[in-house]
CSV table of C-alpha atoms in Angstrom, one decimal:
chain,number,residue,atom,x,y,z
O,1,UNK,CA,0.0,0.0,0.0
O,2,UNK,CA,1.9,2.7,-1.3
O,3,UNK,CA,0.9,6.7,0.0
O,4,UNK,CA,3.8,8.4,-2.0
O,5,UNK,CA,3.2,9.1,-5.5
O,6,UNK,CA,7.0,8.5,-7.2
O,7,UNK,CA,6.0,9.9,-10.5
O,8,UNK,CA,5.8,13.5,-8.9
O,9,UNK,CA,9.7,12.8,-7.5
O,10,UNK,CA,11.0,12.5,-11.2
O,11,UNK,CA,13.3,9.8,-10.5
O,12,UNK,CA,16.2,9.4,-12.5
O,13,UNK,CA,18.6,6.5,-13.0
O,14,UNK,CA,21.3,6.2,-10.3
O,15,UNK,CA,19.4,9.0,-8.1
O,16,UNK,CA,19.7,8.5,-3.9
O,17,UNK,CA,16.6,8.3,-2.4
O,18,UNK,CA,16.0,8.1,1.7
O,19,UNK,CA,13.2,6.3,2.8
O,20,UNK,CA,13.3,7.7,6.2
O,21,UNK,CA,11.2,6.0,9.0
O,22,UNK,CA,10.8,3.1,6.5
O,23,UNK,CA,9.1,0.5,8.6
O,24,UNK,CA,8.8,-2.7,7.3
O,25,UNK,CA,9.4,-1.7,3.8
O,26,UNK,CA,6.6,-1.1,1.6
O,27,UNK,CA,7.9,2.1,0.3
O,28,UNK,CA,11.7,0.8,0.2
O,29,UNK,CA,10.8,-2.4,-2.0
O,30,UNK,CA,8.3,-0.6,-4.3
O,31,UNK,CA,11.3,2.0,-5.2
O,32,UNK,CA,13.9,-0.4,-5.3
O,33,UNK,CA,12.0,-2.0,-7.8
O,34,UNK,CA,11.0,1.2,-9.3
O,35,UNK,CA,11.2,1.5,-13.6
O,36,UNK,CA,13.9,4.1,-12.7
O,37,UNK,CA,17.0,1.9,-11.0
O,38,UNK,CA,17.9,4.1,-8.2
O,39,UNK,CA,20.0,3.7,-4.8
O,40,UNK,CA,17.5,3.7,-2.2
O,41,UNK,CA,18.3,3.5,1.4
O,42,UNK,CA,15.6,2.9,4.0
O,43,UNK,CA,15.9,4.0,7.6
O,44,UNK,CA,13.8,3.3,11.0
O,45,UNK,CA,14.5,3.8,14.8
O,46,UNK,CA,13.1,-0.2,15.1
O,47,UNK,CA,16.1,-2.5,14.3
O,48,UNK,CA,13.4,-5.1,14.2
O,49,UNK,CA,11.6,-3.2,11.0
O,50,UNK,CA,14.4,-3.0,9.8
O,51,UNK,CA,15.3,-6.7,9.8
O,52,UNK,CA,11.8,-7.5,8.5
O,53,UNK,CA,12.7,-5.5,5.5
O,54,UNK,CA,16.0,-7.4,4.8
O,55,UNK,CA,14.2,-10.4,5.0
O,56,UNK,CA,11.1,-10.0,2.8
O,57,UNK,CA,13.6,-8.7,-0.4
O,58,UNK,CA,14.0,-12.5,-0.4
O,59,UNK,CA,10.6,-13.3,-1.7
O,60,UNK,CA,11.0,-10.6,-3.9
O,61,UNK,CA,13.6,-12.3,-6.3
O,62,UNK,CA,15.3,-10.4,-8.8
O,63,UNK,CA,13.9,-10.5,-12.7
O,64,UNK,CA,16.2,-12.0,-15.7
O,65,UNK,CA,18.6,-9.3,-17.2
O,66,UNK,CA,17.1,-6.5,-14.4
O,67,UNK,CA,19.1,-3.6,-14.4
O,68,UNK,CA,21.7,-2.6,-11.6
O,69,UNK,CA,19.7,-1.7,-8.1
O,70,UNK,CA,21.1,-0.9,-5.0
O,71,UNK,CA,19.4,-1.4,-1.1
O,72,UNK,CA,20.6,-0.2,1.9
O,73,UNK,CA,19.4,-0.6,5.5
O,74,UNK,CA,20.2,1.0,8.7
O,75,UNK,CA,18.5,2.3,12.4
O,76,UNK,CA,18.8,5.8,12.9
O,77,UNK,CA,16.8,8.3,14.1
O,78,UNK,CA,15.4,11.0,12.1
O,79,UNK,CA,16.1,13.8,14.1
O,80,UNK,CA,20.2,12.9,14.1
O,81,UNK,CA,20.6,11.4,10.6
O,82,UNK,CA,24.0,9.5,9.9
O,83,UNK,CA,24.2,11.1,6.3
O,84,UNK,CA,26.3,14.0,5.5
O,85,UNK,CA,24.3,17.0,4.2
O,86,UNK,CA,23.4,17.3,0.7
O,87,UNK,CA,23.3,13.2,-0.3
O,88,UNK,CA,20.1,12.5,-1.3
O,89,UNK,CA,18.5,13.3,-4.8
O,90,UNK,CA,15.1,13.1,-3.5
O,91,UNK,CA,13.9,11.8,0.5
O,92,UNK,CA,10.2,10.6,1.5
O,93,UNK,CA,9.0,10.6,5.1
O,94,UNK,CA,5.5,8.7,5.5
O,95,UNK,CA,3.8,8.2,8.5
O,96,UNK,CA,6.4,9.3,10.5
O,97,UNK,CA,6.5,13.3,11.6
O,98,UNK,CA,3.1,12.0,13.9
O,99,UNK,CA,5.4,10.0,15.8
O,100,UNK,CA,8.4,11.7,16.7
O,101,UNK,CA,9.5,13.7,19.8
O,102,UNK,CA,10.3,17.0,17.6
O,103,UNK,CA,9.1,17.6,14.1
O,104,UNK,CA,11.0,20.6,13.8
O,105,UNK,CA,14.5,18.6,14.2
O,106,UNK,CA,13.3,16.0,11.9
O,107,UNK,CA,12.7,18.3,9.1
O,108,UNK,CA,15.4,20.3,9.5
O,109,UNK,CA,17.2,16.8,8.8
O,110,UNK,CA,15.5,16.0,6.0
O,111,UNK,CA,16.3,19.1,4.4
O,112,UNK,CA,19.9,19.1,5.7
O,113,UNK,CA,20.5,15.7,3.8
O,114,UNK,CA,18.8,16.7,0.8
O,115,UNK,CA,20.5,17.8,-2.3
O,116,UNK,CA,19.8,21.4,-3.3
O,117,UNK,CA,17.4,20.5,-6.2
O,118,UNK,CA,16.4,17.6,-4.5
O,119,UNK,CA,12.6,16.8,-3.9
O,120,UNK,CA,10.7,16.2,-0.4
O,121,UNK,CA,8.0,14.2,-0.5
O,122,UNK,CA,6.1,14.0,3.2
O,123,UNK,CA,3.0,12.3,4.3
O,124,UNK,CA,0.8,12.4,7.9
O,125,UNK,CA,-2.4,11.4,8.8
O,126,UNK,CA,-5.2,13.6,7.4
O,127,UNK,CA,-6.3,15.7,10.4
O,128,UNK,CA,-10.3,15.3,11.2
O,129,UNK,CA,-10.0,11.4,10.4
O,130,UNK,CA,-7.5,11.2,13.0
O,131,UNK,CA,-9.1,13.5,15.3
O,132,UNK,CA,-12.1,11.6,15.5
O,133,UNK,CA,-9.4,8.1,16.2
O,134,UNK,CA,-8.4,10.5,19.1
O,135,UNK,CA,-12.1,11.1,20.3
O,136,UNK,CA,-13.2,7.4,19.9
O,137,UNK,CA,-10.6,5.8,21.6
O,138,UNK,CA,-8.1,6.7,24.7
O,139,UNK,CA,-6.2,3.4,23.8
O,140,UNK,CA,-5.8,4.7,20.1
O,141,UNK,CA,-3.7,7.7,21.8
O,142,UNK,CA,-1.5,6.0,24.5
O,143,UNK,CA,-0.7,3.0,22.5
O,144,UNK,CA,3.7,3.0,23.2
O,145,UNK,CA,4.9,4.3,20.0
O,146,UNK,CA,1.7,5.8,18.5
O,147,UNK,CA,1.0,9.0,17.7
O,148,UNK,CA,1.8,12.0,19.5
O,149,UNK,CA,0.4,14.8,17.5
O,150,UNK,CA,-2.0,15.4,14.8
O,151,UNK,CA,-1.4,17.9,12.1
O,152,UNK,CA,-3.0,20.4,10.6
O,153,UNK,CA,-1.9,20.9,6.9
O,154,UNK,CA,-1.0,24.4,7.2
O,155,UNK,CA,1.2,23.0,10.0
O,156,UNK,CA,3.0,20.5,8.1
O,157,UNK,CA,3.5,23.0,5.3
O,158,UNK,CA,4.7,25.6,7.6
O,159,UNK,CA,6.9,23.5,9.3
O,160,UNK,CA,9.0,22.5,5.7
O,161,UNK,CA,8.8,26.0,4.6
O,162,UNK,CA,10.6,27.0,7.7
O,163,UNK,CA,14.0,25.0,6.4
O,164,UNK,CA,13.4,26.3,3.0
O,165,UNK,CA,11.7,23.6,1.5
O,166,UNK,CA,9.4,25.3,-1.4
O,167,UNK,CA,5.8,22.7,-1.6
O,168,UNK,CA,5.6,21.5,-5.4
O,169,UNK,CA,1.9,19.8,-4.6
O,170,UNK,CA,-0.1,18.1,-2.7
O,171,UNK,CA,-2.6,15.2,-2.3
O,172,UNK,CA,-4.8,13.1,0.1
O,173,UNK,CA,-4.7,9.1,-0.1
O,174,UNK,CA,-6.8,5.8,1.5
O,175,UNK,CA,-9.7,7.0,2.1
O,176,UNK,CA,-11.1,3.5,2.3
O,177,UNK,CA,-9.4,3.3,5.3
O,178,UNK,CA,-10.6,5.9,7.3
O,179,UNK,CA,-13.8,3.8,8.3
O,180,UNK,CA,-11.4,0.8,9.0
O,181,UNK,CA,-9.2,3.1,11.8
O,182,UNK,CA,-12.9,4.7,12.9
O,183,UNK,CA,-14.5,0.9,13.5
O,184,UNK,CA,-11.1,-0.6,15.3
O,185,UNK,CA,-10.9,3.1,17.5
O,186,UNK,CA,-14.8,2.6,18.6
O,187,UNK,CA,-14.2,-1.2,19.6
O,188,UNK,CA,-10.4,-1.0,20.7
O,189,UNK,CA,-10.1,-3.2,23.1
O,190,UNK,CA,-11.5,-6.3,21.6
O,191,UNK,CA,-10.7,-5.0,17.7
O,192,UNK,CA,-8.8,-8.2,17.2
O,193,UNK,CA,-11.4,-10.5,18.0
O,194,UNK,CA,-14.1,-8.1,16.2
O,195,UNK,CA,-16.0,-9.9,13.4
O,196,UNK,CA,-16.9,-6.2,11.5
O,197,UNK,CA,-13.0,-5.3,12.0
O,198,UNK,CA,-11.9,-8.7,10.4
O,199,UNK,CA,-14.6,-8.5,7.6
O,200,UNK,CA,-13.5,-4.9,7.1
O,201,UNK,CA,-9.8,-5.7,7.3
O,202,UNK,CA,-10.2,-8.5,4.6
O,203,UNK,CA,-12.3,-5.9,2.0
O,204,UNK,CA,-9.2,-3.8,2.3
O,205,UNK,CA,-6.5,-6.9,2.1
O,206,UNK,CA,-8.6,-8.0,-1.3
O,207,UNK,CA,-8.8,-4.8,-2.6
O,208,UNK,CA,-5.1,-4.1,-2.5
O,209,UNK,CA,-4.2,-7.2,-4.4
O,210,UNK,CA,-6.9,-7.0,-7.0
O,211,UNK,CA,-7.2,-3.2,-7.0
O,212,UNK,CA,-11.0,-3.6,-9.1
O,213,UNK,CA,-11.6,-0.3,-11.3
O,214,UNK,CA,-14.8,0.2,-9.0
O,215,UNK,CA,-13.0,0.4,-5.2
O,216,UNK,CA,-10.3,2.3,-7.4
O,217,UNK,CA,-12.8,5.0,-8.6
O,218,UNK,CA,-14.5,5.1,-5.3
O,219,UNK,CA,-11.4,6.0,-3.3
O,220,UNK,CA,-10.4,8.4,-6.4
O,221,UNK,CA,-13.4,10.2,-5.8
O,222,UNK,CA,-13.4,10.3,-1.8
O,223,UNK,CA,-9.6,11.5,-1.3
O,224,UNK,CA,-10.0,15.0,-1.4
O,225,UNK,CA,-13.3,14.4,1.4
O,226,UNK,CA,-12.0,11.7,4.0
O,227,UNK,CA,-8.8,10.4,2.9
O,228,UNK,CA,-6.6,9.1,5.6
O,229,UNK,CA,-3.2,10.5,4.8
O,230,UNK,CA,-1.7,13.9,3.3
O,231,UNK,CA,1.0,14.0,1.4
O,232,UNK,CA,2.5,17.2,0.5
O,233,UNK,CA,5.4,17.4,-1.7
O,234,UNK,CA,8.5,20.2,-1.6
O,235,UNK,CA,11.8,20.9,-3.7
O,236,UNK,CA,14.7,22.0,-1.6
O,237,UNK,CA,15.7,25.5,-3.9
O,238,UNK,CA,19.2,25.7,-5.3
């Protein structure tokens, strides 16, 4: 399930690209698989993530005659990355800034590392979907390693303008999955054992491997109301 868009990063043969707070790798796999071969190095604070994304590139195996790609992995923390400035060609941060202890010294990492040229691509969850997590369930807030904040959008932007990022566009994605969160926030405590949260949980499993043109449209159409995550993208200015 991918929130970035990589066709509004124009990615080039050979570029550098940070996956930063990578997870377990959704974003890392898709762009080292990406039509453009790139260098792409995904980082997260959980050495356990990290691992989990070594180990699912092996049922990912390679195509015959597949152009040159490059992987890295590594634990770091975003707000004291181990990159000298000015490496990366372009840097994507999704699902992350909600987390962390200090946005501000996140960003000003992400533009620190970033090449002068280089494009910012940054996503959070969508304001009122999350407030509404916030309001339905206490566990939802104080689960260890949740989230912390919620953003507005004219936060988020004001925040990267501050390091002198300069926003390029911006879009909302998933919102199919804002009822999901809703449903598990308003029965938290048993939303493992739920039958609507499982029934739910396998609509969105099936339509992410079959992707049918009607759930596509649908979500197409309901980004812009209730989709789950922002995603806001920036240059860094020569």
């Amino acid at each position: 399930m991918l929130t970035i868009d990589f066709k509004r990063l124009d990615l080039r043969d050979g570029d550098r690209v940070l996956d930063l707070g990578c997870g377990r790798g959704r974003h890392t796999h898709a762009l080292y698989w990406h039509d453009a071969p790139v260098h792409v190095t995904g980082l997260d604070l959980s050495e356990a993530d990290v691992m989990a994304t070594r180990e699912s590139f092996a049922d990912l195996p390679p195509p015959d005659e597949s152009p040159l790609r490059v992987g890295t992995l590594a634990a770091g923390n975003a707000q004291r990355l181990p990159f000298p400035d000015n490496t990366f060609d372009a840097v994507i941060c999704s699902e992350v800034l909600e987390h962390v202890d200090d946005p501000d010294a996140a960003m000003a990492e992400i533009t620190r590392v970033t090449k002068p040229g280089g494009r910012v691509a940054l996503s959070v969850p969508r304001y009122w979907p999350e407030w509404i997590c916030w309001k339905l369930s206490k566990g939802y807030q104080n689960t260890p390693g949740g989230h912390v904040r919620i953003f507005r959008q004219d936060e988020l932007h004001a925040g990267a303008r501050r390091t002198g990022l300069r926003k390029t566009g911006h879009h909302w994605a998933h919102a199919l999955h804002s009822p999901y969160w809703w449903l598990q926030c308003a029965v938290w405590d048993i939303r493992e054992e739920h039958g609507l949260v499982k029934a739910y949980r396998r609509f969105l499993e099936w339509d992410l491997l079959q992707a049918p043109w009607i759930t596509r449209t649908l979500e197409r159409l309901l980004n812009p109301v209730m989709g789950k995550s922002l995603v806001m993208y920036f240059v860094k200015p020569v």
